[in-house]
XYZ file of C-alpha atoms in Angstrom:
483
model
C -48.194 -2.223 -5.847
C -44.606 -1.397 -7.048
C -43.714 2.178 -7.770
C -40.487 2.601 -10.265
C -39.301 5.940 -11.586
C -36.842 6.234 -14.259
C -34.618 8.750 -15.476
C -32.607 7.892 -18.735
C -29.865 9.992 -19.999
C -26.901 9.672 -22.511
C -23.836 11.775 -21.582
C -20.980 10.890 -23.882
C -22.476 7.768 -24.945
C -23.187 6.045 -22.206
C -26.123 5.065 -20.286
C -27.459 6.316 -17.029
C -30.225 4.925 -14.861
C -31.906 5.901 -11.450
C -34.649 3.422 -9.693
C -36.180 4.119 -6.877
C -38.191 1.042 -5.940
C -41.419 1.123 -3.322
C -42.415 -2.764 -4.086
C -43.855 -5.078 -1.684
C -41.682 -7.533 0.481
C -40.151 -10.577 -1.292
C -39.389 -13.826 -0.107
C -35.958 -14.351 0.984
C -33.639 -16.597 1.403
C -30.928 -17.425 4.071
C -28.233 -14.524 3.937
C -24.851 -16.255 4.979
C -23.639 -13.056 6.330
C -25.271 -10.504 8.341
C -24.173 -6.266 8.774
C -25.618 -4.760 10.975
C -25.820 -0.714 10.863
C -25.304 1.034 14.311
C -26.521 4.370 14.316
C -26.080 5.073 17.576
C -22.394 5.318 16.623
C -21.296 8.357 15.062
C -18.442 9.034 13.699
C -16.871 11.845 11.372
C -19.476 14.413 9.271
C -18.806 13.423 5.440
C -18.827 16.572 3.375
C -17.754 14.979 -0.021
C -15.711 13.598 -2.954
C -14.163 15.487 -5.983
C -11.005 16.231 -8.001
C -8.395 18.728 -8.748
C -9.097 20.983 -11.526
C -5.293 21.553 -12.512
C -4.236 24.780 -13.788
C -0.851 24.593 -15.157
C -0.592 24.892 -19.179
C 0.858 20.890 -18.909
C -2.474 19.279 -17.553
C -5.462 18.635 -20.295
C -8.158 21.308 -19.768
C -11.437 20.912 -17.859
C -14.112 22.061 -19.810
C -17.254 23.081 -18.761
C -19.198 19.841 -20.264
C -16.340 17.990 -18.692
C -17.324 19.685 -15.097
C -20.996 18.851 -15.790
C -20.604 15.604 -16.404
C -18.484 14.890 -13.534
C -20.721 16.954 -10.539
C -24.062 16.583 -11.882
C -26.001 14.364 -9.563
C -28.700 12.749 -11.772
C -26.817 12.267 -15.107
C -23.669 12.490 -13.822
C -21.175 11.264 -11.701
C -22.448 13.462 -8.650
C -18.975 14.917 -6.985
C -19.626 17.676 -4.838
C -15.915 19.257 -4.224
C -13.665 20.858 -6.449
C -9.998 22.078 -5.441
C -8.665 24.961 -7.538
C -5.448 26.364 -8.066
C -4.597 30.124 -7.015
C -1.681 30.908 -10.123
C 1.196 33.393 -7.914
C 2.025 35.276 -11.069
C 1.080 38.729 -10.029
C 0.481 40.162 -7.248
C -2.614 42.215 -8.373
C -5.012 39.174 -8.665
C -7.186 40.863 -11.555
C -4.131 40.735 -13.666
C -3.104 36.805 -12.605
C -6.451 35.886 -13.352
C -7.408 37.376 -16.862
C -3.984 36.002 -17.959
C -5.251 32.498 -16.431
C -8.771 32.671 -18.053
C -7.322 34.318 -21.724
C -6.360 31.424 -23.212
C -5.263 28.279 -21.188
C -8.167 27.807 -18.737
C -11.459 29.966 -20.299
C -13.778 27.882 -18.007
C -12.204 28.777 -14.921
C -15.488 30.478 -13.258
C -17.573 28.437 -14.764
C -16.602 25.085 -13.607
C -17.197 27.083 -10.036
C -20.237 28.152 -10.820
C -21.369 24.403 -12.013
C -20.415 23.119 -8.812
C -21.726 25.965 -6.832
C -25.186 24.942 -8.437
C -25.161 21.217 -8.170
C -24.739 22.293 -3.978
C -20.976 21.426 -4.195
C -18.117 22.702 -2.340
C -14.893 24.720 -3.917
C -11.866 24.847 -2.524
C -8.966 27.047 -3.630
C -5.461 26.506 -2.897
C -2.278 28.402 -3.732
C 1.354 26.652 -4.862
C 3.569 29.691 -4.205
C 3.042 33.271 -2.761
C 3.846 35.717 -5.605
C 7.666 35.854 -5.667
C 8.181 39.506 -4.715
C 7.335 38.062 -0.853
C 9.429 35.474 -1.042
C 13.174 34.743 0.230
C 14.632 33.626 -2.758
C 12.705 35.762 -5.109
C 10.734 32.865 -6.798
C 7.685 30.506 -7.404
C 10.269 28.145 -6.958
C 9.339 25.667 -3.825
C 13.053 26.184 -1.825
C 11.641 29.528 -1.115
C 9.797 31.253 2.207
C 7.539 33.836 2.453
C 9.094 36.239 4.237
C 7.392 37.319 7.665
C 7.234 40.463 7.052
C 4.891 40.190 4.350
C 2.247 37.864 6.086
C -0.145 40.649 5.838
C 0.278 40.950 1.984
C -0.261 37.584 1.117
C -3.087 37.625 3.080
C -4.736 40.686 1.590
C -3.614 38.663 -1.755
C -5.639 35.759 -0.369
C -8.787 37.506 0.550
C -8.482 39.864 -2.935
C -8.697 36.471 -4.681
C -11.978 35.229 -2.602
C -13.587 38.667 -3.015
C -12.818 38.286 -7.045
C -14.255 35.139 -6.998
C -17.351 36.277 -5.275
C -17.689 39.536 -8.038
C -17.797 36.999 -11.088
C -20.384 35.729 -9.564
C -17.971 32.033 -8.808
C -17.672 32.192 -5.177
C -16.163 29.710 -3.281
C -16.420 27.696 0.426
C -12.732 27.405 1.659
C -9.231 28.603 1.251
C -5.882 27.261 2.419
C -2.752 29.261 2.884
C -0.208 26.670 0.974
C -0.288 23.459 -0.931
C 2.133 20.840 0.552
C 4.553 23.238 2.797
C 6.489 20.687 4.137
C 7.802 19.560 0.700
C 10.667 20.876 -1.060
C 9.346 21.210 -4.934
C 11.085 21.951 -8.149
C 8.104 23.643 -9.430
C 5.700 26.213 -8.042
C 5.953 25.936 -4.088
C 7.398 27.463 -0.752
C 8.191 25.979 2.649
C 6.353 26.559 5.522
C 7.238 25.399 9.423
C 4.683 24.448 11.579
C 5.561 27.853 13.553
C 5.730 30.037 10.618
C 1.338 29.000 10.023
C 1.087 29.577 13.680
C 2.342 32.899 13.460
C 0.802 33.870 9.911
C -2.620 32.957 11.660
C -1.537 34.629 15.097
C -0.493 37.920 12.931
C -3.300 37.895 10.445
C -6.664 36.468 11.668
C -9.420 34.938 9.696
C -7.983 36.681 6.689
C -11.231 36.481 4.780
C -13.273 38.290 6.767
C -15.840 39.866 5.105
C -15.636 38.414 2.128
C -19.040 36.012 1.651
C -18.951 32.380 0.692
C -20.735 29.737 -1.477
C -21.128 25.794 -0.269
C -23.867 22.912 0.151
C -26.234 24.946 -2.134
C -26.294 28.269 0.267
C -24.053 31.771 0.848
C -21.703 31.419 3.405
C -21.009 34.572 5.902
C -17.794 34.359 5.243
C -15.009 31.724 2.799
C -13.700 29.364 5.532
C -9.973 29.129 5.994
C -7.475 26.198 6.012
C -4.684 25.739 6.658
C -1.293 24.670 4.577
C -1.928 21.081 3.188
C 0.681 18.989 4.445
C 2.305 16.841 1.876
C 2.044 13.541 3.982
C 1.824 13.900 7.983
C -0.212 16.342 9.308
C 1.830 16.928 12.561
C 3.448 20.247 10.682
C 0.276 21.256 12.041
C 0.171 20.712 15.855
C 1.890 24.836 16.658
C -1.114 26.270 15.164
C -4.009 24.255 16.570
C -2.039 23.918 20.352
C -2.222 27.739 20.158
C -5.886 28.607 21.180
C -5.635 32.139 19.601
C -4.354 30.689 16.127
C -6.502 27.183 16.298
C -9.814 29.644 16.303
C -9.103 31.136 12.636
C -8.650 27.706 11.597
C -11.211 26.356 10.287
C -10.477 23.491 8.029
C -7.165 20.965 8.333
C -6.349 19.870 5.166
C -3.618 17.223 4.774
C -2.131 14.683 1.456
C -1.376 11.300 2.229
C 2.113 10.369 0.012
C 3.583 9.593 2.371
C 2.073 8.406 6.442
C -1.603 7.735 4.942
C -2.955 5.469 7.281
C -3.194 8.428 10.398
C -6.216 9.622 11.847
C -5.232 13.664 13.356
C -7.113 13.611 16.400
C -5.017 16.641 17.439
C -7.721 18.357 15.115
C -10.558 15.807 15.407
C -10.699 15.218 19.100
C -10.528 18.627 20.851
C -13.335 19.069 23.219
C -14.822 22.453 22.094
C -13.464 23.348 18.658
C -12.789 20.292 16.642
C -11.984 20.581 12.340
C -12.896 18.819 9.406
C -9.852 17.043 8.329
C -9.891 17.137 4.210
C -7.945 14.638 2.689
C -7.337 17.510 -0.302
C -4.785 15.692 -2.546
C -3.726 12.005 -3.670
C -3.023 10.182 -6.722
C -1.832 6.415 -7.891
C -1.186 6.069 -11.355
C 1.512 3.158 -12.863
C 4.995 5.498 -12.377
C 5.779 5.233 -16.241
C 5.122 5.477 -19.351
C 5.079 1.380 -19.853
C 3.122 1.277 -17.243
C 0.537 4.325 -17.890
C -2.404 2.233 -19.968
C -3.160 0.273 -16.956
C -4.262 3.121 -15.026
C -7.932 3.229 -17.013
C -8.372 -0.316 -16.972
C -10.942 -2.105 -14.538
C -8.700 -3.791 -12.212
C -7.034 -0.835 -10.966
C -10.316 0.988 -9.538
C -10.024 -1.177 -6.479
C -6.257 1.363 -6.132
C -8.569 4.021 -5.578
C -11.607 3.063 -3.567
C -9.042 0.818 -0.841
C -7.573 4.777 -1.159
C -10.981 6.418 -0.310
C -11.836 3.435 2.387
C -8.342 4.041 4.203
C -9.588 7.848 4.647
C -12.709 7.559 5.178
C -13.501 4.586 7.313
C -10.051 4.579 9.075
C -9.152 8.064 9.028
C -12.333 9.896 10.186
C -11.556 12.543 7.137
C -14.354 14.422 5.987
C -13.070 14.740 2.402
C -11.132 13.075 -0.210
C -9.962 15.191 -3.553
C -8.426 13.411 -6.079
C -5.367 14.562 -7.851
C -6.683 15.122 -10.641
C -10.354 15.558 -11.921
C -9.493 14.839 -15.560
C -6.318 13.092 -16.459
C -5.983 8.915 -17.888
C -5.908 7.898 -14.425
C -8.324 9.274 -12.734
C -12.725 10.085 -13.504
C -12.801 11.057 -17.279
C -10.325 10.306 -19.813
C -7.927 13.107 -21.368
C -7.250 11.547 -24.401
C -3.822 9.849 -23.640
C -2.957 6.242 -22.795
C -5.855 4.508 -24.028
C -8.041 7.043 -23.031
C -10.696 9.353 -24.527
C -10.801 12.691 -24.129
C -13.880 13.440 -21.851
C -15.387 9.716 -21.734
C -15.881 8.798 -17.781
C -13.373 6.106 -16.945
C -13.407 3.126 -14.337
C -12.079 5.368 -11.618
C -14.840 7.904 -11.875
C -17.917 5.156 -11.843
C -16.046 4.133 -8.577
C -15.818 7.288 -7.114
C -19.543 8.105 -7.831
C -20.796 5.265 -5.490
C -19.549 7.456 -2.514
C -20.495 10.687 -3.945
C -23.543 9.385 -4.723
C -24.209 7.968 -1.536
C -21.807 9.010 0.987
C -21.837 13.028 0.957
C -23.063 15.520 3.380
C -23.702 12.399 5.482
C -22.618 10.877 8.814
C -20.457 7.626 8.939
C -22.191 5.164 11.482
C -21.106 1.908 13.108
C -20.874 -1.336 11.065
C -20.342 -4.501 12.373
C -20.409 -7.995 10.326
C -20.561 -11.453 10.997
C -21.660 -15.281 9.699
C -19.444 -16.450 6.680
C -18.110 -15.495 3.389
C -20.050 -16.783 -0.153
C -17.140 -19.167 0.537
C -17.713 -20.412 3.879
C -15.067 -18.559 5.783
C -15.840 -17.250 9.089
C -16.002 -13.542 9.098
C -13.389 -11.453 10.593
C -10.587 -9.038 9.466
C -9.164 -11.240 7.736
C -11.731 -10.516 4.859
C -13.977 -7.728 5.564
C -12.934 -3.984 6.713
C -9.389 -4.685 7.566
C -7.992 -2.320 9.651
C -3.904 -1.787 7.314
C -2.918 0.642 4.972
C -3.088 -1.883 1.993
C -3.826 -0.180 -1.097
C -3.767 -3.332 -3.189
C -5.339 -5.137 -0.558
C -8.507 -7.547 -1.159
C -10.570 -7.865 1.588
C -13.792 -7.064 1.202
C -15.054 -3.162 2.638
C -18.386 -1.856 3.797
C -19.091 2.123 5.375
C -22.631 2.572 6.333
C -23.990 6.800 6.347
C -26.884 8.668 7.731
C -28.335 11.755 6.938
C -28.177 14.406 8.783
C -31.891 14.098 9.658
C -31.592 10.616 10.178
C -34.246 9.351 7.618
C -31.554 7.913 5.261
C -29.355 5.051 5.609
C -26.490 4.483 2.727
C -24.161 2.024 2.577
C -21.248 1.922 -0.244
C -19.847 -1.650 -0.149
C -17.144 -3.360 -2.548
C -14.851 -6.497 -2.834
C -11.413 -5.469 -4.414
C -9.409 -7.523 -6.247
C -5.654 -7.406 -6.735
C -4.668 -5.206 -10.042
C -4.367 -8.602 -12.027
C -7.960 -9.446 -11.133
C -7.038 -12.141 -8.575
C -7.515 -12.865 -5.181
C -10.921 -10.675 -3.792
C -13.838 -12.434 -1.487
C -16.907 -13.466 -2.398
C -19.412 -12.063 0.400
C -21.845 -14.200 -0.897
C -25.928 -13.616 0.115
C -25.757 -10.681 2.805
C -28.502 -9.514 5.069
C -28.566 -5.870 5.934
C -29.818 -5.410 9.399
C -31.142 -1.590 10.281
C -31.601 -0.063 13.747
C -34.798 -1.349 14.758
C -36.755 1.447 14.832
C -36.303 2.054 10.856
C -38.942 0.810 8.754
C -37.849 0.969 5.019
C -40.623 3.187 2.800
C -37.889 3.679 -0.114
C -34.780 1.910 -1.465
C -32.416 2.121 -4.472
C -29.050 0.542 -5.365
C -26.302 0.860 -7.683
C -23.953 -1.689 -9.006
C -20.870 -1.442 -10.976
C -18.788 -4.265 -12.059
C -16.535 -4.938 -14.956
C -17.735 -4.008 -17.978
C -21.281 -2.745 -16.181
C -20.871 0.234 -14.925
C -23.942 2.465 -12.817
C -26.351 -0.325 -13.208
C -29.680 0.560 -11.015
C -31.446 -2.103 -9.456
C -34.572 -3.348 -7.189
C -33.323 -3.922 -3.630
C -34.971 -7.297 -1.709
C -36.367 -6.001 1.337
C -37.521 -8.671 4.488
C -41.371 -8.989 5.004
C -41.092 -6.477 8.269
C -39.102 -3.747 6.037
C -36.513 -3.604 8.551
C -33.768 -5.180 6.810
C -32.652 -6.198 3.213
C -30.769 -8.778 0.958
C -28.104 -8.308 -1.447
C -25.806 -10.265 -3.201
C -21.992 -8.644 -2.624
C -19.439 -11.450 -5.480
C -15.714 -10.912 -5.938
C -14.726 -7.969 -8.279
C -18.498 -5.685 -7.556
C -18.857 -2.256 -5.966
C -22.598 -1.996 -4.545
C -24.215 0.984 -2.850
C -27.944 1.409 -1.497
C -29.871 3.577 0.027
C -32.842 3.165 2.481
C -35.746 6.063 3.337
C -37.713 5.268 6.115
């Protein structure tokens, strides 16, 4: 007897649906392509997706309906991280932050406290240290903090997690410095990769003692990271070669503008004390203003997931923040280019098939073979190429397991180029599971243009080991199997 549950909500207008299906096996038919999920292979822990919650008085506020809508996971779009800006305007934090909260960003602590209860994950991250500590006396990014005021910046650092914890917003992880190895006309300073190792080597885990918030639970203590790199993550390497500063380390967070296809094993690979790597900021919008409106439209989601595919399947990252949450190219409109203010765009039903599927989750091995809906022999040619080719159209699959192994996800999706050509049809594909998982529950999601979110039955073979879906050109489809 089939068992479907419902939930219906309207957020904004639009139209939400979760199905959890428990029917009988159907007759299938021949699948002309098989994946088969590995899970004997493990690769990288997947904490989550999110978005940058901008705090300069030039970026469109995030409200606290807009943070709802964009972290809850039943009637929402289910991110789980959000990155956070630490304002250098004072150096008494209680001062910086009731001028932040006054007028320009009133939700501040309680977008936090959203996420916090939806189980998410909030990072904070500072531009500049307050200019007082600085070389050249300024936010200004052609400054450096001067050594002998590590200590301050770090009590300035902690003061700013223990606030956070008092207003009852506290978060999971702190870095030291957003982009240090990039030379900015705007808020900023310049790190070396020896100037973190010695912050770290003079300072400790700075945030001892101060209690945290992630993944639905306190934290003993707000985990540290270190500064973001704008593009390679190599500025790193002094501080985790140095065993003393590597150990108060204990998140690598890294952009990729610039060398994104790179997967830090310097971090990743170490023997007794590997790091998350948290891919903490990217964006691709159209450059210009004539370009601008084609950032919302459908074609250019596939931008964004190649973007999230490229770190997470190639790059063994554990994160991927988008720069930013709200803004016309990105998860919910702001009101500008063709965009409504606070209406969930393209980009963010994309998005919400990993966050949906993909967090707090381990990736697993994938492998694929038979032919495409079009006959083509499978191979990287078409499926889970292994370039940096944000515009590029073969088709991509990542398969996940839970922690507790009694959940297999996959998030799967055939890109086309941003003028809706070119993309692969995968045709009829059979989903092969390890053997020893017999399905009890499944549940998809579909999204393609114009049909966004769309919940539907999954075909599952007659010895519930494996299951059929149909994967066209143009379609992003995710589902989830409970043994």
């Amino acid at each position: 007897m089939r068992k479907r549950f419902i939930i219906l909500s309207i957020i904004t207008g639009l139209f939400f649906s979760v199905c959890v299906s428990n029917q009988p096996p159907a007759e299938t038919g021949e699948a002309n392509a098989v994946i088969t999920v590995d899970t004997s292979i493990k690769y990288q822990y997947v904490r989550g997706f999110g978005g940058m919650d901008v705090g300069w008085r030039n970026f469109p506020r995030t409200s606290a309906s807009d943070t709802e809508l964009m972290f809850n996971p039943d009637t929402g779009l289910g991110l789980n991280i959000l990155r956070i800006m630490i304002m250098p305007w004072n150096t008494d934090i209680g001062i910086m932050m009731a001028e932040l909260t006054k007028d320009d960003r009133p939700d501040y602590y309680e977008n936090v406290r959203i996420v916090n209860r939806f189980g998410g994950y909030v990072l904070a991250s500072p531009w500049s240290p307050p200019k007082e500590w600085k070389n050249n006396n300024s936010i200004r990014g052609s400054g450096r903090l001067l050594p002998a005021h590590y200590q301050d910046y770090a009590d300035y650092l902690k003061s700013f997690a223990q606030h956070m914890y008092d207003n009852n917003a506290p978060i999971y992880a702190i870095s030291i410095q957003n982009e240090p190895n990039y030379v900015a006309d705007y808020d900023g300073c310049l790190w070396s990769g020896n100037d973190m190792r010695d912050f770290f080597l003079q300072v400790g885990r700075f945030t001892e003692g101060v209690r945290g918030f992630g993944g639905g639970r306190g934290t003993p203590v707000v985990l540290t990271m270190n500064g973001e790199s704008a593009n390679h993550p190599n500025i790193n390497d002094p501080a985790l070669n140095n065993p003393a500063s590597r150990a108060v380390i204990d998140l690598i967070g890294r952009h990729t503008y610039g060398n994104r296809l790179f997967r830090y094993s310097r971090a990743l690979d170490h023997p007794t004390d590997p790091k998350e790597v948290w891919m903490t900021e990217h964006n691709i919008n159209s450059g210009s203003p004539m370009g601008y409106p084609n950032d919302s439209k459908w074609n250019y989601v596939w931008k964004l997931l190649n973007d999230i595919d490229l770190s997470i399947r190639l790059n063994d990252e554990s994160a991927f923040i988008w720069w930013a949450a709200k803004r016309f190219y990105s998860f919910i409109g702001d009101g500008h280019w063709g965009t409504t203010e606070s209406q969930i765009l393209p980009r963010g039903y994309a998005i919400s098939h990993y966050a949906k599927f993909a967090k707090e989750t381990y990736r697993v091995g994938l492998s694929a073979s038979g032919r495409t809906g079009s006959g083509a022999a499978v191979s990287s040619n078409n499926f889970n190429t292994s370039f940096n080719n944000i515009d590029g159209t073969t088709a991509r699959a990542t398969a996940f397991v839970s922690p507790d192994g009694n959940t297999i996800s996959l998030v799967l999706f055939t890109p086309t180029s941003a003028q809706g050509s070119g993309g692969v049809d995968m045709g009829k594909i059979k989903i092969q599971l390890p053997e020893d998982f017999i399905v009890r529950q499944s549940a998809a999601m579909r999204t393609s243009e114009g049909k966004y979110a769309q919940w539907e039955d999954v075909e599952i073979s007659e010895d519930r080991n494996s299951a059929y879906i149909s994967l066209p050109r143009g379609h992003i489809v995710s589902v989830r199997f409970t043994r």
